[in-house]
PDB file of C-alpha atoms in Angstrom:
ATOM      1  CA  MET A  18      -8.334 -25.298 -19.902  1.00  0.00           C
ATOM      2  CA  ASP A  19     -11.387 -23.447 -21.170  1.00  0.00           C
ATOM      3  CA  GLU A  20     -10.714 -22.122 -24.677  1.00  0.00           C
ATOM      4  CA  ALA A  21     -12.425 -18.862 -23.674  1.00  0.00           C
ATOM      5  CA  GLY A  22     -10.292 -18.461 -20.613  1.00  0.00           C
ATOM      6  CA  VAL A  23      -6.938 -19.095 -19.039  1.00  0.00           C
ATOM      7  CA  GLY A  24      -8.004 -21.776 -16.585  1.00  0.00           C
ATOM      8  CA  THR A  25      -7.968 -21.367 -12.810  1.00  0.00           C
ATOM      9  CA  ALA A  26      -4.482 -22.800 -12.301  1.00  0.00           C
ATOM     10  CA  GLY A  27      -3.039 -20.630 -15.070  1.00  0.00           C
ATOM     11  CA  ALA A  28      -4.807 -17.569 -13.692  1.00  0.00           C
ATOM     12  CA  TYR A  29      -3.259 -18.068 -10.273  1.00  0.00           C
ATOM     13  CA  ARG A  30       0.181 -18.673 -11.790  1.00  0.00           C
ATOM     14  CA  TYR A  31      -0.130 -15.378 -13.619  1.00  0.00           C
ATOM     15  CA  CYS A  32      -1.038 -13.513 -10.400  1.00  0.00           C
ATOM     16  CA  GLU A  33       1.821 -15.131  -8.498  1.00  0.00           C
ATOM     17  CA  GLY A  34       4.120 -13.976 -11.284  1.00  0.00           C
ATOM     18  CA  VAL A  35       2.874 -10.413 -10.769  1.00  0.00           C
ATOM     19  CA  VAL A  36       3.689 -10.706  -7.065  1.00  0.00           C
ATOM     20  CA  ARG A  37       7.195 -12.033  -7.736  1.00  0.00           C
ATOM     21  CA  SER A  38       8.008  -9.315 -10.266  1.00  0.00           C
ATOM     22  CA  GLN A  39       6.280  -6.284  -8.757  1.00  0.00           C
ATOM     23  CA  ALA A  40       5.611  -6.796  -5.034  1.00  0.00           C
ATOM     24  CA  ARG A  41       9.137  -6.028  -3.881  1.00  0.00           C
ATOM     25  CA  ASN A  42       8.089  -5.797  -0.233  1.00  0.00           C
ATOM     26  CA  PHE A  43       4.785  -7.660  -0.010  1.00  0.00           C
ATOM     27  CA  SER A  44       6.184 -10.780  -1.669  1.00  0.00           C
ATOM     28  CA  TYR A  45       8.225 -11.511   1.458  1.00  0.00           C
ATOM     29  CA  GLY A  46       5.033 -11.848   3.447  1.00  0.00           C
ATOM     30  CA  ILE A  47       2.834 -13.512   0.825  1.00  0.00           C
ATOM     31  CA  ARG A  48       5.297 -16.376   0.365  1.00  0.00           C
ATOM     32  CA  LEU A  49       4.819 -17.330   4.050  1.00  0.00           C
ATOM     33  CA  LEU A  50       1.180 -18.316   3.489  1.00  0.00           C
ATOM     34  CA  PRO A  51       0.003 -21.854   2.721  1.00  0.00           C
ATOM     35  CA  GLY A  52      -0.778 -22.473  -0.959  1.00  0.00           C
ATOM     36  CA  PRO A  53      -4.531 -21.679  -1.074  1.00  0.00           C
ATOM     37  CA  LYS A  54      -4.182 -18.422   0.858  1.00  0.00           C
ATOM     38  CA  ARG A  55      -1.011 -17.465  -1.016  1.00  0.00           C
ATOM     39  CA  ARG A  56      -2.802 -17.851  -4.338  1.00  0.00           C
ATOM     40  CA  ALA A  57      -5.862 -15.922  -3.128  1.00  0.00           C
ATOM     41  CA  LEU A  58      -3.801 -13.028  -1.771  1.00  0.00           C
ATOM     42  CA  SER A  59      -1.763 -12.989  -4.970  1.00  0.00           C
ATOM     43  CA  ALA A  60      -5.005 -12.466  -6.897  1.00  0.00           C
ATOM     44  CA  VAL A  61      -5.964  -9.600  -4.578  1.00  0.00           C
ATOM     45  CA  TYR A  62      -2.537  -8.017  -4.995  1.00  0.00           C
ATOM     46  CA  ALA A  63      -2.522  -8.425  -8.786  1.00  0.00           C
ATOM     47  CA  PHE A  64      -5.829  -6.595  -9.174  1.00  0.00           C
ATOM     48  CA  ALA A  65      -4.749  -3.866  -6.723  1.00  0.00           C
ATOM     49  CA  ARG A  66      -1.499  -3.518  -8.689  1.00  0.00           C
ATOM     50  CA  ARG A  67      -3.477  -3.088 -11.903  1.00  0.00           C
ATOM     51  CA  ILE A  68      -5.498  -0.269 -10.380  1.00  0.00           C
ATOM     52  CA  ASP A  69      -2.365   1.438  -9.031  1.00  0.00           C
ATOM     53  CA  ASP A  70      -0.608   1.153 -12.391  1.00  0.00           C
ATOM     54  CA  ILE A  71      -3.509   2.829 -14.168  1.00  0.00           C
ATOM     55  CA  GLY A  72      -3.507   5.691 -11.679  1.00  0.00           C
ATOM     56  CA  ASP A  73       0.288   6.075 -11.885  1.00  0.00           C
ATOM     57  CA  ASP A  74       0.530   6.068 -15.686  1.00  0.00           C
ATOM     58  CA  HIS A  75       1.702   9.670 -15.971  1.00  0.00           C
ATOM     59  CA  GLY A  76       2.204   9.315 -19.706  1.00  0.00           C
ATOM     60  CA  ALA A  77      -1.534   8.897 -20.297  1.00  0.00           C
ATOM     61  CA  PRO A  78      -4.063  11.756 -20.222  1.00  0.00           C
ATOM     62  CA  ALA A  79      -6.056  12.005 -17.014  1.00  0.00           C
ATOM     63  CA  ALA A  80      -9.323  11.439 -18.881  1.00  0.00           C
ATOM     64  CA  ASP A  81      -8.029   8.151 -20.293  1.00  0.00           C
ATOM     65  CA  ARG A  82      -6.893   6.938 -16.889  1.00  0.00           C
ATOM     66  CA  LEU A  83     -10.230   7.814 -15.316  1.00  0.00           C
ATOM     67  CA  GLU A  84     -12.003   5.931 -18.092  1.00  0.00           C
ATOM     68  CA  LYS A  85      -9.845   2.861 -17.512  1.00  0.00           C
ATOM     69  CA  LEU A  86     -10.514   2.997 -13.772  1.00  0.00           C
ATOM     70  CA  ALA A  87     -14.250   3.199 -14.480  1.00  0.00           C
ATOM     71  CA  ASP A  88     -13.951   0.163 -16.766  1.00  0.00           C
ATOM     72  CA  GLU A  89     -12.201  -1.853 -14.062  1.00  0.00           C
ATOM     73  CA  ARG A  90     -14.835  -0.810 -11.529  1.00  0.00           C
ATOM     74  CA  ALA A  91     -17.531  -2.115 -13.857  1.00  0.00           C
ATOM     75  CA  ARG A  92     -15.696  -5.387 -14.561  1.00  0.00           C
ATOM     76  CA  LEU A  93     -15.282  -5.974 -10.861  1.00  0.00           C
ATOM     77  CA  THR A  94     -19.052  -6.278 -10.381  1.00  0.00           C
ATOM     78  CA  ASP A  95     -18.833  -9.768 -11.923  1.00  0.00           C
ATOM     79  CA  PRO A  96     -15.214 -10.913 -12.195  1.00  0.00           C
ATOM     80  CA  ALA A  97     -16.293 -14.417 -13.217  1.00  0.00           C
ATOM     81  CA  ALA A  98     -17.736 -12.940 -16.416  1.00  0.00           C
ATOM     82  CA  HIS A  99     -14.176 -12.306 -17.677  1.00  0.00           C
ATOM     83  CA  PRO A 100     -12.560 -15.750 -17.902  1.00  0.00           C
ATOM     84  CA  ALA A 101      -9.949 -14.568 -20.410  1.00  0.00           C
ATOM     85  CA  ASP A 102      -8.570 -12.072 -17.882  1.00  0.00           C
ATOM     86  CA  PRO A 103      -6.254 -14.076 -15.592  1.00  0.00           C
ATOM     87  CA  VAL A 104      -6.417 -11.563 -12.741  1.00  0.00           C
ATOM     88  CA  LEU A 105     -10.211 -11.417 -12.673  1.00  0.00           C
ATOM     89  CA  ALA A 106     -10.485 -15.181 -13.192  1.00  0.00           C
ATOM     90  CA  ALA A 107      -8.236 -15.802 -10.184  1.00  0.00           C
ATOM     91  CA  LEU A 108     -10.019 -13.154  -8.135  1.00  0.00           C
ATOM     92  CA  ALA A 109     -13.414 -14.706  -8.897  1.00  0.00           C
ATOM     93  CA  ASP A 110     -12.188 -18.109  -7.723  1.00  0.00           C
ATOM     94  CA  ALA A 111     -10.548 -16.642  -4.621  1.00  0.00           C
ATOM     95  CA  ALA A 112     -13.767 -14.834  -3.697  1.00  0.00           C
ATOM     96  CA  ARG A 113     -15.671 -18.123  -3.954  1.00  0.00           C
ATOM     97  CA  ARG A 114     -13.268 -19.753  -1.514  1.00  0.00           C
ATOM     98  CA  HIS A 115     -12.736 -16.896   0.938  1.00  0.00           C
ATOM     99  CA  PRO A 116     -14.952 -14.097   2.335  1.00  0.00           C
ATOM    100  CA  ILE A 117     -13.088 -11.409   0.394  1.00  0.00           C
ATOM    101  CA  PRO A 118     -15.009  -8.082   0.453  1.00  0.00           C
ATOM    102  CA  LEU A 119     -14.599  -7.261  -3.242  1.00  0.00           C
ATOM    103  CA  ASP A 120     -16.498  -3.999  -2.788  1.00  0.00           C
ATOM    104  CA  ALA A 121     -13.424  -2.687  -0.937  1.00  0.00           C
ATOM    105  CA  PHE A 122     -11.716  -2.475  -4.335  1.00  0.00           C
ATOM    106  CA  GLY A 123     -14.191   0.319  -5.077  1.00  0.00           C
ATOM    107  CA  GLU A 124     -12.539   2.373  -2.338  1.00  0.00           C
ATOM    108  CA  LEU A 125      -9.124   1.660  -3.831  1.00  0.00           C
ATOM    109  CA  ILE A 126     -10.396   2.960  -7.157  1.00  0.00           C
ATOM    110  CA  ASP A 127     -11.802   6.058  -5.396  1.00  0.00           C
ATOM    111  CA  GLY A 128      -8.327   6.776  -4.031  1.00  0.00           C
ATOM    112  CA  CYS A 129      -6.646   6.254  -7.393  1.00  0.00           C
ATOM    113  CA  GLU A 130      -9.150   8.596  -9.023  1.00  0.00           C
ATOM    114  CA  ALA A 131      -8.126  11.216  -6.463  1.00  0.00           C
ATOM    115  CA  ASP A 132      -4.498  10.612  -7.484  1.00  0.00           C
ATOM    116  CA  VAL A 133      -5.338  11.135 -11.146  1.00  0.00           C
ATOM    117  CA  ARG A 134      -7.005  14.428 -10.293  1.00  0.00           C
ATOM    118  CA  SER A 135      -3.891  15.359  -8.264  1.00  0.00           C
ATOM    119  CA  ALA A 136      -5.981  16.038  -5.223  1.00  0.00           C
ATOM    120  CA  GLY A 137      -4.190  17.636  -2.298  1.00  0.00           C
ATOM    121  CA  TYR A 138      -5.099  17.190   1.350  1.00  0.00           C
ATOM    122  CA  ASP A 139      -5.734  20.123   3.654  1.00  0.00           C
ATOM    123  CA  THR A 140      -5.825  18.282   6.972  1.00  0.00           C
ATOM    124  CA  PHE A 141      -4.688  14.924   8.296  1.00  0.00           C
ATOM    125  CA  ASP A 142      -8.312  13.782   8.387  1.00  0.00           C
ATOM    126  CA  ASP A 143      -8.481  14.451   4.637  1.00  0.00           C
ATOM    127  CA  LEU A 144      -5.309  12.417   4.099  1.00  0.00           C
ATOM    128  CA  LEU A 145      -6.689   9.675   6.332  1.00  0.00           C
ATOM    129  CA  TRP A 146      -9.633   9.272   3.931  1.00  0.00           C
ATOM    130  CA  TYR A 147      -7.168   8.674   1.107  1.00  0.00           C
ATOM    131  CA  CYS A 148      -5.052   6.223   3.132  1.00  0.00           C
ATOM    132  CA  ARG A 149      -8.120   4.221   4.078  1.00  0.00           C
ATOM    133  CA  CYS A 150      -9.129   4.072   0.429  1.00  0.00           C
ATOM    134  CA  VAL A 151      -5.864   2.919  -1.075  1.00  0.00           C
ATOM    135  CA  ALA A 152      -4.359   0.887   1.763  1.00  0.00           C
ATOM    136  CA  GLY A 153      -6.952   0.346   4.465  1.00  0.00           C
ATOM    137  CA  ALA A 154      -9.085  -1.285   1.796  1.00  0.00           C
ATOM    138  CA  VAL A 155      -6.235  -3.651   0.928  1.00  0.00           C
ATOM    139  CA  GLY A 156      -5.918  -4.475   4.618  1.00  0.00           C
ATOM    140  CA  ARG A 157      -9.583  -5.447   4.737  1.00  0.00           C
ATOM    141  CA  LEU A 158      -9.268  -7.467   1.528  1.00  0.00           C
ATOM    142  CA  SER A 159      -6.271  -9.286   2.969  1.00  0.00           C
ATOM    143  CA  LEU A 160      -8.196 -10.026   6.157  1.00  0.00           C
ATOM    144  CA  GLY A 161     -10.802 -11.756   4.000  1.00  0.00           C
ATOM    145  CA  VAL A 162      -8.067 -14.149   2.911  1.00  0.00           C
ATOM    146  CA  PHE A 163      -6.488 -14.526   6.350  1.00  0.00           C
ATOM    147  CA  GLY A 164      -9.801 -15.154   8.122  1.00  0.00           C
ATOM    148  CA  THR A 165     -10.886 -14.102  11.605  1.00  0.00           C
ATOM    149  CA  SER A 166     -13.424 -15.195  14.187  1.00  0.00           C
ATOM    150  CA  ASP A 167     -13.994 -11.616  15.391  1.00  0.00           C
ATOM    151  CA  PRO A 168     -14.400  -9.346  12.350  1.00  0.00           C
ATOM    152  CA  GLU A 169     -15.863  -6.506  14.419  1.00  0.00           C
ATOM    153  CA  THR A 170     -12.521  -6.114  16.188  1.00  0.00           C
ATOM    154  CA  ALA A 171     -10.221  -7.310  13.411  1.00  0.00           C
ATOM    155  CA  VAL A 172     -11.476  -5.120  10.558  1.00  0.00           C
ATOM    156  CA  PRO A 173     -10.571  -1.757  12.172  1.00  0.00           C
ATOM    157  CA  ARG A 174      -7.143  -3.160  13.050  1.00  0.00           C
ATOM    158  CA  ALA A 175      -6.560  -4.342   9.474  1.00  0.00           C
ATOM    159  CA  ASP A 176      -7.626  -0.902   8.293  1.00  0.00           C
ATOM    160  CA  ALA A 177      -5.186   0.758  10.736  1.00  0.00           C
ATOM    161  CA  LEU A 178      -2.310  -1.425   9.567  1.00  0.00           C
ATOM    162  CA  GLY A 179      -3.036  -0.407   5.987  1.00  0.00           C
ATOM    163  CA  VAL A 180      -3.021   3.257   7.005  1.00  0.00           C
ATOM    164  CA  ALA A 181       0.366   2.810   8.702  1.00  0.00           C
ATOM    165  CA  LEU A 182       1.857   1.233   5.586  1.00  0.00           C
ATOM    166  CA  GLN A 183       0.469   3.972   3.345  1.00  0.00           C
ATOM    167  CA  LEU A 184       1.800   6.766   5.568  1.00  0.00           C
ATOM    168  CA  THR A 185       5.199   5.069   5.342  1.00  0.00           C
ATOM    169  CA  ASN A 186       4.893   4.960   1.546  1.00  0.00           C
ATOM    170  CA  ILE A 187       4.065   8.657   1.471  1.00  0.00           C
ATOM    171  CA  LEU A 188       7.112   9.573   3.554  1.00  0.00           C
ATOM    172  CA  ARG A 189       9.356   7.342   1.442  1.00  0.00           C
ATOM    173  CA  ASP A 190       8.136   8.931  -1.798  1.00  0.00           C
ATOM    174  CA  VAL A 191       7.874  12.637  -0.888  1.00  0.00           C
ATOM    175  CA  ARG A 192      10.403  13.783  -3.506  1.00  0.00           C
ATOM    176  CA  GLU A 193       9.192  11.461  -6.275  1.00  0.00           C
ATOM    177  CA  ASP A 194       5.564  12.438  -5.699  1.00  0.00           C
ATOM    178  CA  ARG A 195       6.438  16.143  -5.674  1.00  0.00           C
ATOM    179  CA  GLU A 196       8.172  15.748  -9.036  1.00  0.00           C
ATOM    180  CA  ASN A 197       4.973  14.136 -10.348  1.00  0.00           C
ATOM    181  CA  GLY A 198       2.859  17.038  -9.126  1.00  0.00           C
ATOM    182  CA  ARG A 199       1.499  15.336  -6.029  1.00  0.00           C
ATOM    183  CA  VAL A 200       1.803  16.473  -2.427  1.00  0.00           C
ATOM    184  CA  TYR A 201       0.249  14.127   0.095  1.00  0.00           C
ATOM    185  CA  LEU A 202       1.434  15.723   3.326  1.00  0.00           C
ATOM    186  CA  PRO A 203      -1.401  17.819   4.789  1.00  0.00           C
ATOM    187  CA  ALA A 204      -1.258  21.483   3.792  1.00  0.00           C
ATOM    188  CA  LYS A 205      -1.871  22.573   7.373  1.00  0.00           C
ATOM    189  CA  ASP A 206       1.147  20.562   8.515  1.00  0.00           C
ATOM    190  CA  LEU A 207       3.315  22.245   5.874  1.00  0.00           C
ATOM    191  CA  VAL A 208       2.176  25.627   7.152  1.00  0.00           C
ATOM    192  CA  ARG A 209       2.721  24.605  10.767  1.00  0.00           C
ATOM    193  CA  PHE A 210       6.353  23.660  10.086  1.00  0.00           C
ATOM    194  CA  GLY A 211       6.981  26.467   7.603  1.00  0.00           C
ATOM    195  CA  CYS A 212       7.684  24.138   4.676  1.00  0.00           C
ATOM    196  CA  THR A 213       6.720  24.186   0.993  1.00  0.00           C
ATOM    197  CA  LEU A 214       8.622  21.141  -0.375  1.00  0.00           C
ATOM    198  CA  HIS A 215       9.818  23.390  -3.218  1.00  0.00           C
ATOM    199  CA  ARG A 216      13.332  23.084  -4.621  1.00  0.00           C
ATOM    200  CA  ASP A 217      15.706  25.830  -5.669  1.00  0.00           C
ATOM    201  CA  GLU A 218      17.301  26.297  -9.096  1.00  0.00           C
ATOM    202  CA  HIS A 219      19.962  23.745  -8.185  1.00  0.00           C
ATOM    203  CA  GLY A 220      17.409  21.092  -7.265  1.00  0.00           C
ATOM    204  CA  ARG A 221      18.060  21.388  -3.546  1.00  0.00           C
ATOM    205  CA  PRO A 222      15.274  21.705  -0.949  1.00  0.00           C
ATOM    206  CA  ALA A 223      14.296  25.342  -0.534  1.00  0.00           C
ATOM    207  CA  ASP A 224      13.025  24.770   2.995  1.00  0.00           C
ATOM    208  CA  PRO A 225      15.347  25.096   6.009  1.00  0.00           C
ATOM    209  CA  PRO A 226      16.700  21.610   6.815  1.00  0.00           C
ATOM    210  CA  GLU A 227      15.684  21.714  10.467  1.00  0.00           C
ATOM    211  CA  ARG A 228      12.084  22.469   9.497  1.00  0.00           C
ATOM    212  CA  LEU A 229      11.979  19.673   6.939  1.00  0.00           C
ATOM    213  CA  ALA A 230      13.413  17.198   9.432  1.00  0.00           C
ATOM    214  CA  ALA A 231      10.866  18.228  12.064  1.00  0.00           C
ATOM    215  CA  LEU A 232       8.004  17.872   9.566  1.00  0.00           C
ATOM    216  CA  ILE A 233       9.045  14.373   8.470  1.00  0.00           C
ATOM    217  CA  ARG A 234       9.580  13.184  12.033  1.00  0.00           C
ATOM    218  CA  PHE A 235       6.182  14.550  13.042  1.00  0.00           C
ATOM    219  CA  GLU A 236       4.462  12.631  10.248  1.00  0.00           C
ATOM    220  CA  ALA A 237       6.511   9.514  11.062  1.00  0.00           C
ATOM    221  CA  SER A 238       5.316   9.634  14.668  1.00  0.00           C
ATOM    222  CA  ARG A 239       1.757   9.548  13.379  1.00  0.00           C
ATOM    223  CA  ALA A 240       2.539   6.470  11.315  1.00  0.00           C
ATOM    224  CA  GLU A 241       4.040   4.780  14.386  1.00  0.00           C
ATOM    225  CA  GLU A 242       0.777   5.303  16.244  1.00  0.00           C
ATOM    226  CA  TRP A 243      -1.110   3.562  13.447  1.00  0.00           C
ATOM    227  CA  TYR A 244       1.323   0.650  13.575  1.00  0.00           C
ATOM    228  CA  GLY A 245       0.626   0.425  17.292  1.00  0.00           C
ATOM    229  CA  THR A 246      -3.054  -0.112  16.571  1.00  0.00           C
ATOM    230  CA  GLY A 247      -2.681  -2.195  13.430  1.00  0.00           C
ATOM    231  CA  LEU A 248      -0.215  -4.713  14.842  1.00  0.00           C
ATOM    232  CA  LYS A 249      -2.820  -5.723  17.427  1.00  0.00           C
ATOM    233  CA  LEU A 250      -4.363  -7.627  14.520  1.00  0.00           C
ATOM    234  CA  LEU A 251      -1.599 -10.232  14.491  1.00  0.00           C
ATOM    235  CA  PRO A 252      -2.638 -12.201  17.622  1.00  0.00           C
ATOM    236  CA  MET A 253      -6.104 -12.570  16.058  1.00  0.00           C
ATOM    237  CA  LEU A 254      -4.752 -14.453  13.025  1.00  0.00           C
ATOM    238  CA  ASP A 255      -3.581 -18.005  12.525  1.00  0.00           C
ATOM    239  CA  ARG A 256       0.200 -18.440  12.699  1.00  0.00           C
ATOM    240  CA  ARG A 257       0.943 -18.351   8.964  1.00  0.00           C
ATOM    241  CA  SER A 258      -1.383 -15.396   8.338  1.00  0.00           C
ATOM    242  CA  ALA A 259       0.137 -13.547  11.290  1.00  0.00           C
ATOM    243  CA  ALA A 260       3.600 -14.233   9.875  1.00  0.00           C
ATOM    244  CA  CYS A 261       2.532 -12.844   6.494  1.00  0.00           C
ATOM    245  CA  ALA A 262       1.070  -9.654   7.947  1.00  0.00           C
ATOM    246  CA  GLY A 263       3.946  -9.344  10.391  1.00  0.00           C
ATOM    247  CA  ALA A 264       6.557  -9.595   7.647  1.00  0.00           C
ATOM    248  CA  MET A 265       4.844  -6.950   5.520  1.00  0.00           C
ATOM    249  CA  ALA A 266       4.409  -4.615   8.483  1.00  0.00           C
ATOM    250  CA  GLY A 267       7.915  -5.298   9.766  1.00  0.00           C
ATOM    251  CA  ILE A 268       9.566  -4.338   6.481  1.00  0.00           C
ATOM    252  CA  TYR A 269       7.628  -1.091   6.220  1.00  0.00           C
ATOM    253  CA  ARG A 270       8.139  -0.248   9.878  1.00  0.00           C
ATOM    254  CA  GLN A 271      11.875  -0.688   9.425  1.00  0.00           C
ATOM    255  CA  LEU A 272      11.691   1.696   6.459  1.00  0.00           C
ATOM    256  CA  LEU A 273       9.884   4.192   8.672  1.00  0.00           C
ATOM    257  CA  ARG A 274      12.583   3.936  11.327  1.00  0.00           C
ATOM    258  CA  ARG A 275      15.270   4.670   8.747  1.00  0.00           C
ATOM    259  CA  ILE A 276      13.341   7.691   7.523  1.00  0.00           C
ATOM    260  CA  THR A 277      12.936   8.932  11.088  1.00  0.00           C
ATOM    261  CA  ALA A 278      16.643   8.482  11.796  1.00  0.00           C
ATOM    262  CA  ASP A 279      17.718  10.541   8.763  1.00  0.00           C
ATOM    263  CA  PRO A 280      14.753  12.420   7.287  1.00  0.00           C
ATOM    264  CA  LEU A 281      16.846  14.696   5.069  1.00  0.00           C
ATOM    265  CA  ALA A 282      18.504  11.725   3.375  1.00  0.00           C
ATOM    266  CA  ALA A 283      15.066  10.207   2.843  1.00  0.00           C
ATOM    267  CA  LEU A 284      14.047  13.348   0.967  1.00  0.00           C
ATOM    268  CA  GLU A 285      16.990  12.976  -1.419  1.00  0.00           C
ATOM    269  CA  THR A 286      16.936   9.247  -2.164  1.00  0.00           C
ATOM    270  CA  ARG A 287      14.209   6.629  -1.978  1.00  0.00           C
ATOM    271  CA  THR A 288      14.679   4.706   1.270  1.00  0.00           C
ATOM    272  CA  SER A 289      14.808   0.949   0.792  1.00  0.00           C
ATOM    273  CA  LEU A 290      16.002  -2.179   2.583  1.00  0.00           C
ATOM    274  CA  PRO A 291      18.422  -4.700   1.120  1.00  0.00           C
ATOM    275  CA  GLY A 292      17.044  -8.139   0.335  1.00  0.00           C
ATOM    276  CA  TRP A 293      18.883  -9.793   3.215  1.00  0.00           C
ATOM    277  CA  GLU A 294      17.248  -7.438   5.703  1.00  0.00           C
ATOM    278  CA  LYS A 295      13.776  -8.080   4.297  1.00  0.00           C
ATOM    279  CA  ALA A 296      14.442 -11.810   4.502  1.00  0.00           C
ATOM    280  CA  ALA A 297      15.573 -11.434   8.118  1.00  0.00           C
ATOM    281  CA  VAL A 298      12.373  -9.578   9.039  1.00  0.00           C
ATOM    282  CA  SER A 299      10.323 -12.307   7.332  1.00  0.00           C
ATOM    283  CA  ALA A 300      12.199 -15.059   9.157  1.00  0.00           C
ATOM    284  CA  LYS A 301      11.543 -13.391  12.504  1.00  0.00           C
ATOM    285  CA  ALA A 302       7.867 -13.021  11.623  1.00  0.00           C
ATOM    286  CA  MET A 303       7.636 -16.705  10.715  1.00  0.00           C
ATOM    287  CA  ALA A 304       9.327 -17.629  14.005  1.00  0.00           C
ATOM    288  CA  GLY A 305       6.900 -15.440  15.916  1.00  0.00           C
ATOM    289  CA  LEU A 306       9.723 -13.199  17.112  1.00  0.00           C
ATOM    290  CA  HIS A 307       8.869  -9.984  15.251  1.00  0.00           C
ATOM    291  CA  ARG A 308       7.509  -7.120  17.321  1.00  0.00           C
TER     292      ARG A 308
END
């Protein structure tokens, strides 16, 4: 091991540890990959997780978080120049072995900067920009690890799958985000359905339940459309990569279906799947049975 660094093997072990401890949903898909791709995607996830954690550190002043994001953007220009940083060391090695578009991390940082500034979104097209930054970019980064013989077709599908996952995240976290001062649902959609997402003095939703349910189901139907496009990526991947992407998408799509079935409950508690159900989705993806 280089005294100035952590060594390549140690760097990958660190990133895989991040996946095991923090990627509660993605880890089910990542573990289905063969070793080299699993390590590379773990490095991608670990750096993306770092960026997200900076943006979500509500205890730090916005100016400090923006400065940290700028620092990470600068370090990303030459990850190999930071051998003591296990995430960047692993990412540098992964990028040498796979056509990973590291510049896509710049879009992820753009989206996290918007989070720090508590940007709202007037229209769905505005929200779509954000989704493509924070999740579509990760889809394209993942595709660099998976590999494809037809990037012109595959890249937009990877982007669409990322958008679908991010829309699901937004619907899962509506209450938590509102408490943190963030509203991702488009303002024009709130007006259309007569909703504010405010809560009364007892902490209950101030909006009429039927309007809230209609709003959430409307947004969920949009996410389903993006899954329809994004899942067309799977036949373009090798079997293990398709299983990985299929497991990730399957878990989030199941979350979306639960939200759609009971949107008011989803606004009160964070929707999640038990471990056995995630494992079942992963097993189906590995067997090629997931749809």
